[in-house]
mmCIF file of C-alpha atoms in Angstrom:
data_model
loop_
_atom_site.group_PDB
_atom_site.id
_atom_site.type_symbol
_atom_site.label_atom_id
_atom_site.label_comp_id
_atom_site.label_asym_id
_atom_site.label_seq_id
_atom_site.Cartn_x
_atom_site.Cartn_y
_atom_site.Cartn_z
ATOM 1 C CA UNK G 26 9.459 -1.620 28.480
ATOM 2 C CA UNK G 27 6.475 -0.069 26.156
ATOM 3 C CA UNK G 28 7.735 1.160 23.016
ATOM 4 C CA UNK G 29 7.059 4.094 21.076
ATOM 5 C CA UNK G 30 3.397 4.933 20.591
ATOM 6 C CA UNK G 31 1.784 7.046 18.857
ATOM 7 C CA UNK G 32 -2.462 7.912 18.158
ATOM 8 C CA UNK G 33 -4.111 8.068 16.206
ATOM 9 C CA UNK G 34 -2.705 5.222 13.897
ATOM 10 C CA UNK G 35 -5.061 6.460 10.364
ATOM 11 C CA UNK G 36 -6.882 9.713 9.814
ATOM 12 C CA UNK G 37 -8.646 10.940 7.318
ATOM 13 C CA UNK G 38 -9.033 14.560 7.024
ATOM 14 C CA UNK G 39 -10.521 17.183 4.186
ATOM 15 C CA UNK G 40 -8.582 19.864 3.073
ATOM 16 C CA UNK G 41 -8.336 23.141 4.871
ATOM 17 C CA UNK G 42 -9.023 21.166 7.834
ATOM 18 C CA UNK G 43 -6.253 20.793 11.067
ATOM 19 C CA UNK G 44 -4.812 17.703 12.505
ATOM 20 C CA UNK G 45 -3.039 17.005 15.756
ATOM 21 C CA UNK G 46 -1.019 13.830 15.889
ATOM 22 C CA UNK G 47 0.586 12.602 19.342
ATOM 23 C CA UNK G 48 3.341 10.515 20.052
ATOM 24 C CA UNK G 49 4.763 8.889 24.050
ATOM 25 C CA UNK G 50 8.055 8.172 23.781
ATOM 26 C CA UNK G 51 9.833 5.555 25.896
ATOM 27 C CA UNK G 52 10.071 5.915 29.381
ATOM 28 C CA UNK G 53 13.338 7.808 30.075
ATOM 29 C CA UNK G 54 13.790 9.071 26.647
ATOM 30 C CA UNK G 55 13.640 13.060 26.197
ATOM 31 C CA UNK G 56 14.258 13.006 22.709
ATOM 32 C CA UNK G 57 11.456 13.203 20.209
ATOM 33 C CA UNK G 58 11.461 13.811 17.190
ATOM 34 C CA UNK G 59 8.835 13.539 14.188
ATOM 35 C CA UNK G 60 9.629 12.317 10.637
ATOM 36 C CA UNK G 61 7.059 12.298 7.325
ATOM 37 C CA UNK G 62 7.259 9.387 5.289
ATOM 38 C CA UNK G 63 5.797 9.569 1.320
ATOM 39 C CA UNK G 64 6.961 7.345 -1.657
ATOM 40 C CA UNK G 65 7.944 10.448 -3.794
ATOM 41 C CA UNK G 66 10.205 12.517 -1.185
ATOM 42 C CA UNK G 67 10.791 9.052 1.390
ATOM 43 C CA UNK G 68 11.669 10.309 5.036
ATOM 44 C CA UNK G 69 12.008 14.145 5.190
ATOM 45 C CA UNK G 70 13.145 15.220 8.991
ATOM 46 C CA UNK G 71 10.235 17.736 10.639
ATOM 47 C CA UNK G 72 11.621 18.554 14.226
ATOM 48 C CA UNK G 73 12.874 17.629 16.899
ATOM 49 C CA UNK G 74 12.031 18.674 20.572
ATOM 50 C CA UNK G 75 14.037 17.944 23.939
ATOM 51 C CA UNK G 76 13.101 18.899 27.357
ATOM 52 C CA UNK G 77 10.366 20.826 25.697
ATOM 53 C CA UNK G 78 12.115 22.982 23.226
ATOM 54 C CA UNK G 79 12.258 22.696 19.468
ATOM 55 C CA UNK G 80 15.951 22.379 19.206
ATOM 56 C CA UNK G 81 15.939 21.220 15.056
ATOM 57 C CA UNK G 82 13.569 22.106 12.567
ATOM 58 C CA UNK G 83 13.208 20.481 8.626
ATOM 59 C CA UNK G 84 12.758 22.518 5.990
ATOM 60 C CA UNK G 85 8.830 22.397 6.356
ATOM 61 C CA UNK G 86 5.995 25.509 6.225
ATOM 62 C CA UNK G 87 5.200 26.981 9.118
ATOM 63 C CA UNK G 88 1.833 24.786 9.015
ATOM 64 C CA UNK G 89 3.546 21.973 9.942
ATOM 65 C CA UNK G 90 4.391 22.406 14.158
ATOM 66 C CA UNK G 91 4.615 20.777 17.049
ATOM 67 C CA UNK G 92 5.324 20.677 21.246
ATOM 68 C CA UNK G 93 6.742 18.964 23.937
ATOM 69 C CA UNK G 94 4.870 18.589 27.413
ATOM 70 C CA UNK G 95 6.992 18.092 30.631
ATOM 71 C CA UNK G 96 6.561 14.112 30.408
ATOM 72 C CA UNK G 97 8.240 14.181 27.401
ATOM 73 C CA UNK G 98 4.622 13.535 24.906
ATOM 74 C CA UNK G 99 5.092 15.414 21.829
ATOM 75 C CA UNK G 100 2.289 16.255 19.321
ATOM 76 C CA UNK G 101 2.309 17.566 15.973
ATOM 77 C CA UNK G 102 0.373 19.812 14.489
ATOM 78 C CA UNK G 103 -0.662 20.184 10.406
ATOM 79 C CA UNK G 104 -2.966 23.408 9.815
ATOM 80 C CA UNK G 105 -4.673 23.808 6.526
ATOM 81 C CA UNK G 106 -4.051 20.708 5.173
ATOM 82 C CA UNK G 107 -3.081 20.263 1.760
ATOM 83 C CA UNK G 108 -3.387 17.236 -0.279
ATOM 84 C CA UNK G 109 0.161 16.556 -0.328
ATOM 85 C CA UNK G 110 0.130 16.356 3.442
ATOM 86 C CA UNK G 111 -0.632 12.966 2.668
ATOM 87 C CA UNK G 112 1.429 10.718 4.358
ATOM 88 C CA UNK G 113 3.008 8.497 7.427
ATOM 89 C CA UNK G 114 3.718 10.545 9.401
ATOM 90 C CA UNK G 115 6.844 9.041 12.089
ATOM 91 C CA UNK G 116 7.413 9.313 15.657
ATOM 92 C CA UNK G 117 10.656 8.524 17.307
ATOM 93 C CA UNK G 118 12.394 8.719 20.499
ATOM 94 C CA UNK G 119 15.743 8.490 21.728
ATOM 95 C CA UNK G 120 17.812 9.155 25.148
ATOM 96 C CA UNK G 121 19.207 12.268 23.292
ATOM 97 C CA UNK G 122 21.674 13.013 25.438
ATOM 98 C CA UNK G 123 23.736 15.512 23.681
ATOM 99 C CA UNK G 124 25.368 16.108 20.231
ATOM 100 C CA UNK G 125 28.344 13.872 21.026
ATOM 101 C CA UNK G 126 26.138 11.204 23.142
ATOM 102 C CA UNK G 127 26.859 7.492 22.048
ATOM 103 C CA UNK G 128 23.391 6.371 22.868
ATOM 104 C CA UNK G 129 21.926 7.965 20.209
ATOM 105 C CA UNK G 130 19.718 5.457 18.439
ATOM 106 C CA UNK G 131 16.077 6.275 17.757
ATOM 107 C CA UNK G 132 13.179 4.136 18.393
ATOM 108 C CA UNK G 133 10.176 4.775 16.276
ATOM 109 C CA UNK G 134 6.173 4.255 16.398
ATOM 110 C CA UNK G 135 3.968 2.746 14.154
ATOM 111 C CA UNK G 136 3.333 5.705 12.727
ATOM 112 C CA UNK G 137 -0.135 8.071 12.063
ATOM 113 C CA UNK G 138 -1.686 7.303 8.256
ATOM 114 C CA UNK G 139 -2.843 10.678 7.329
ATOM 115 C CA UNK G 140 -5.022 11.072 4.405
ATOM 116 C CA UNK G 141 -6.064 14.393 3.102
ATOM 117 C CA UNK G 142 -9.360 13.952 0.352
ATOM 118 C CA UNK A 11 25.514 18.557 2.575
ATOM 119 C CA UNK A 12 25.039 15.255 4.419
ATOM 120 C CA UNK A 13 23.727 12.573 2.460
ATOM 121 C CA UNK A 14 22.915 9.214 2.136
ATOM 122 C CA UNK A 15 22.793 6.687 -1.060
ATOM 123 C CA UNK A 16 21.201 3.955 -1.536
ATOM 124 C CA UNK A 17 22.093 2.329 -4.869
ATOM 125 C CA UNK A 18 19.746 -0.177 -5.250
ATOM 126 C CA UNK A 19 15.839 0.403 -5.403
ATOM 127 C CA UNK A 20 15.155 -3.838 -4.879
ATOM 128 C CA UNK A 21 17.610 -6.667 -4.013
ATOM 129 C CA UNK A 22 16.687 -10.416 -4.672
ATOM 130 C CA UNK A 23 17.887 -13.397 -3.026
ATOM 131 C CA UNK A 24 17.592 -16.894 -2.829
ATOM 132 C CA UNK A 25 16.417 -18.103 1.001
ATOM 133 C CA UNK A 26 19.669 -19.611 2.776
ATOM 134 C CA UNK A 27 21.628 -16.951 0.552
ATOM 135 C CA UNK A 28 23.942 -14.255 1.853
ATOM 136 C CA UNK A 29 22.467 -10.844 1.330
ATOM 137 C CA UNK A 30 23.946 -7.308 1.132
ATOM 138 C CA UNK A 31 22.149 -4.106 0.950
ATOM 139 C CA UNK A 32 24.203 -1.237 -0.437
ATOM 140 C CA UNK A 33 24.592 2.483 1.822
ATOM 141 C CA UNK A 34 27.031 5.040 1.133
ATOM 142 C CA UNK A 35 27.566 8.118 2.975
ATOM 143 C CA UNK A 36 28.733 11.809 2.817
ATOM 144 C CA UNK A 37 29.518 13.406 5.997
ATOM 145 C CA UNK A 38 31.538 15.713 7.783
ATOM 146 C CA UNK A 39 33.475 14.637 10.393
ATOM 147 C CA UNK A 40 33.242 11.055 12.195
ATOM 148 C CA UNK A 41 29.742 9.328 11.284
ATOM 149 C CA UNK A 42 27.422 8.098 13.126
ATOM 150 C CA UNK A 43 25.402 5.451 10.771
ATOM 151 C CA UNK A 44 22.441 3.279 11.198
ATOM 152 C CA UNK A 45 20.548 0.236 9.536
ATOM 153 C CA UNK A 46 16.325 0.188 10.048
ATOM 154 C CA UNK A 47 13.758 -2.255 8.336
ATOM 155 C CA UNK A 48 10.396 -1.711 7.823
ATOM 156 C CA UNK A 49 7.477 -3.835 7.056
ATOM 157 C CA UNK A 50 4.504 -2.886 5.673
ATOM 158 C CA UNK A 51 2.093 -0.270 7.522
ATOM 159 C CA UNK A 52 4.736 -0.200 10.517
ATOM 160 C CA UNK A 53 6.858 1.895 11.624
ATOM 161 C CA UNK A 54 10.665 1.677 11.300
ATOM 162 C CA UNK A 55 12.819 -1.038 13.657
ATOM 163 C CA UNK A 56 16.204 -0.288 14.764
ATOM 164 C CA UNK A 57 18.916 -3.161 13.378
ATOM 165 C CA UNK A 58 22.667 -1.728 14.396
ATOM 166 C CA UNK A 59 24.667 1.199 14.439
ATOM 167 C CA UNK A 60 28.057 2.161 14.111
ATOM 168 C CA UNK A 61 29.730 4.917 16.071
ATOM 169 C CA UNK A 62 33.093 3.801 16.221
ATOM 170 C CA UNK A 63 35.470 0.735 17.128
ATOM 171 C CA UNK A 64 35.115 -2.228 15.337
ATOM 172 C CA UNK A 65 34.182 -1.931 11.301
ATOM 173 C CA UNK A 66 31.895 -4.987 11.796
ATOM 174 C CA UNK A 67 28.936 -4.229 13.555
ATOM 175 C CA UNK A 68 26.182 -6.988 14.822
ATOM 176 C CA UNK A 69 22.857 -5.878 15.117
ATOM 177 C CA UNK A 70 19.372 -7.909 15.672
ATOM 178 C CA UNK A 71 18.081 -10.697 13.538
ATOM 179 C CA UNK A 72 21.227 -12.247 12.643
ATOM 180 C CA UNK A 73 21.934 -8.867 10.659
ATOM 181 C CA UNK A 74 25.696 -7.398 10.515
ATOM 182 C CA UNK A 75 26.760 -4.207 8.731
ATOM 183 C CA UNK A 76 30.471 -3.518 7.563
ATOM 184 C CA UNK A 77 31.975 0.155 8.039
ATOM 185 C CA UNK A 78 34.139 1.387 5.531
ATOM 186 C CA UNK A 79 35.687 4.801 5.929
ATOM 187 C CA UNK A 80 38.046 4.993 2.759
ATOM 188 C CA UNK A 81 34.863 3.563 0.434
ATOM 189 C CA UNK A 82 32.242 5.714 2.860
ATOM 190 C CA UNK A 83 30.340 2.716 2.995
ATOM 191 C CA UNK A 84 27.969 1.186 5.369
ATOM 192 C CA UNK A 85 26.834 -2.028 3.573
ATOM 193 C CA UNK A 86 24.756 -4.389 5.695
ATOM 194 C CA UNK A 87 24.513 -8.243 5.601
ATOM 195 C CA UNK A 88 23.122 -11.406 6.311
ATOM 196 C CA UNK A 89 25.132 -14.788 6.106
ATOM 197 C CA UNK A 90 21.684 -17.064 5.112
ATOM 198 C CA UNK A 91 18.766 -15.009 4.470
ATOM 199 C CA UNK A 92 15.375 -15.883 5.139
ATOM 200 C CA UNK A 93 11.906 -15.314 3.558
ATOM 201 C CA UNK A 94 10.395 -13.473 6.718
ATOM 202 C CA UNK A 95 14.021 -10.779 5.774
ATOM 203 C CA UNK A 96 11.789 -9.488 3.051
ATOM 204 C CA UNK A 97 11.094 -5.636 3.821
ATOM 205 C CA UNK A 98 12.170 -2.126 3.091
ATOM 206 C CA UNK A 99 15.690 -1.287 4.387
ATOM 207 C CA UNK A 100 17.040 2.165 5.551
ATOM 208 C CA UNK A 101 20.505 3.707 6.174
ATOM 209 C CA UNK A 102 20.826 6.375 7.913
ATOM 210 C CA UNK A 103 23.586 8.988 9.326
ATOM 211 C CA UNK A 104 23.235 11.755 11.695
ATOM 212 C CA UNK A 105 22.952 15.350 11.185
ATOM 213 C CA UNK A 106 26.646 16.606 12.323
ATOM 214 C CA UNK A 107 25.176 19.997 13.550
ATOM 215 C CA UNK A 108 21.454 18.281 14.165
ATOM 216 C CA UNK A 109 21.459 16.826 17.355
ATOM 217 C CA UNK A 110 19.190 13.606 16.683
ATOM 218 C CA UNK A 111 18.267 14.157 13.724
ATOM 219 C CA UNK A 112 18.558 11.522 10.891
ATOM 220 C CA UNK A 113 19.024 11.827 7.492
ATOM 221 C CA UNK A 114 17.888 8.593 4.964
ATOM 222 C CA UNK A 115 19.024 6.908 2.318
ATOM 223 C CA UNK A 116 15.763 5.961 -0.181
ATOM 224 C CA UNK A 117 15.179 2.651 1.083
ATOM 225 C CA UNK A 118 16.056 -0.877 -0.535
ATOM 226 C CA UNK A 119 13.636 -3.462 -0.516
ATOM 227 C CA UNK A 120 14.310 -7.077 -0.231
ATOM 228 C CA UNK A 121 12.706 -9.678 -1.855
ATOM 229 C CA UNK A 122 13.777 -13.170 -0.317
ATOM 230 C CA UNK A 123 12.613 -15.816 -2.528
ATOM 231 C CA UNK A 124 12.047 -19.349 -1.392
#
């Protein structure tokens, strides 16, 4: 079974400039959700989407966004980049059943190397 | 607020060693708690959960993690460690009220020495 993958694996972008990161989850899984790694703040929770609606959102700016398409491929979306943006940015999917659902481990890409100059 | 806490910014170890990475946990309700590892410039692997039953959980690689509700902890271990065990570790719980979502400890990294 593939894994998690997720393209493009490094970017490097200017600031000002918009990036669009995408992520296939496992087959079956409905669950995605999208995670941003740095070494000062470690792994901050963006959103999540299921069945293509945002159902969780981190405590992000409204630059930072994202979909769902009906096969369950999610991309994010980072408009006027900042420097800070800089990061791994983390892809992960998971059945995603429900709140309650014991299958409820995530399985997570490589990740996208985003660096803003 | 949920949280996670992971004491320990490195652990060493002799290889053939046990090993124990440290997690505590503050949750409401009944928590569901995770171990990942990550090596460098990859993504994050999936070692064991707990959800409930049995406090000792056995995950992949020879890995276990112990659950401890009155201590909140969520230690995980390794009986003999090995030099390819060196990488960043992650506890995690889930979000209550967030569906799938995942809150992390720092990260510990582990330095096996041969």
């Amino acid at each position: 079974k593939a894994g998690v993958t997720q393209t493009p694996r490094y970017l490097i972008k200017t600031r000002g400039q918009q990036v669009t990161l995408s992520c296939s989850p496992i087959s079956g899984h409905r669950s995605v959700s999208w995670y941003q790694q740095t070494p000062g703040q470690g792994l901050q929770f963006l959103f999540e989407y299921f069945s293509e609606t945002q159902r969780n959102k981190g405590n992000f700016p409204g630059r930072f966004s994202g979909r769902q398409f009906s096969n369950s491929r999610s991309e994010m979306n980072v408009s006027t980049l900042e420097l800070g943006d800089s990061a791994l940015y983390l892809c992960a999917s998971s059945l995603g059943r429900g709140q309650g659902s014991r299958d409820t481990e995530a399985f997570f890409g490589q990740g996208t190397r985003l660096t803003v100059v | 607020a949920q949280s996670v806490a992971q004491p320990e910014d490195q652990v060493n170890v002799a290889e053939g060693n046990p090993l124990t990475v440290k997690c505590t946990y503050s949750v409401s309700g009944n928590p569901y708690l995770f171990w990942y590892v990550q090596y460098p410039n990859r993504g994050l692997q999936f070692l064991l959960k707990y959800i409930t039953g049995d406090n000792l959980v056995k995950g992949s690689y020879g890995f276990e993690a112990e659950f401890n509700k009155s201590q909140t902890s969520f230690h995980l271990k390794k009986p003999s460690a090995l030099v390819s065990d060196s990488a960043l570790y992650f506890c995690a719980v889930r979000d209550p009220g967030g569906y799938n979502k995942l809150i992390f400890g720092a990260g510990t990294r582990l330095a096996v020495h041969p």
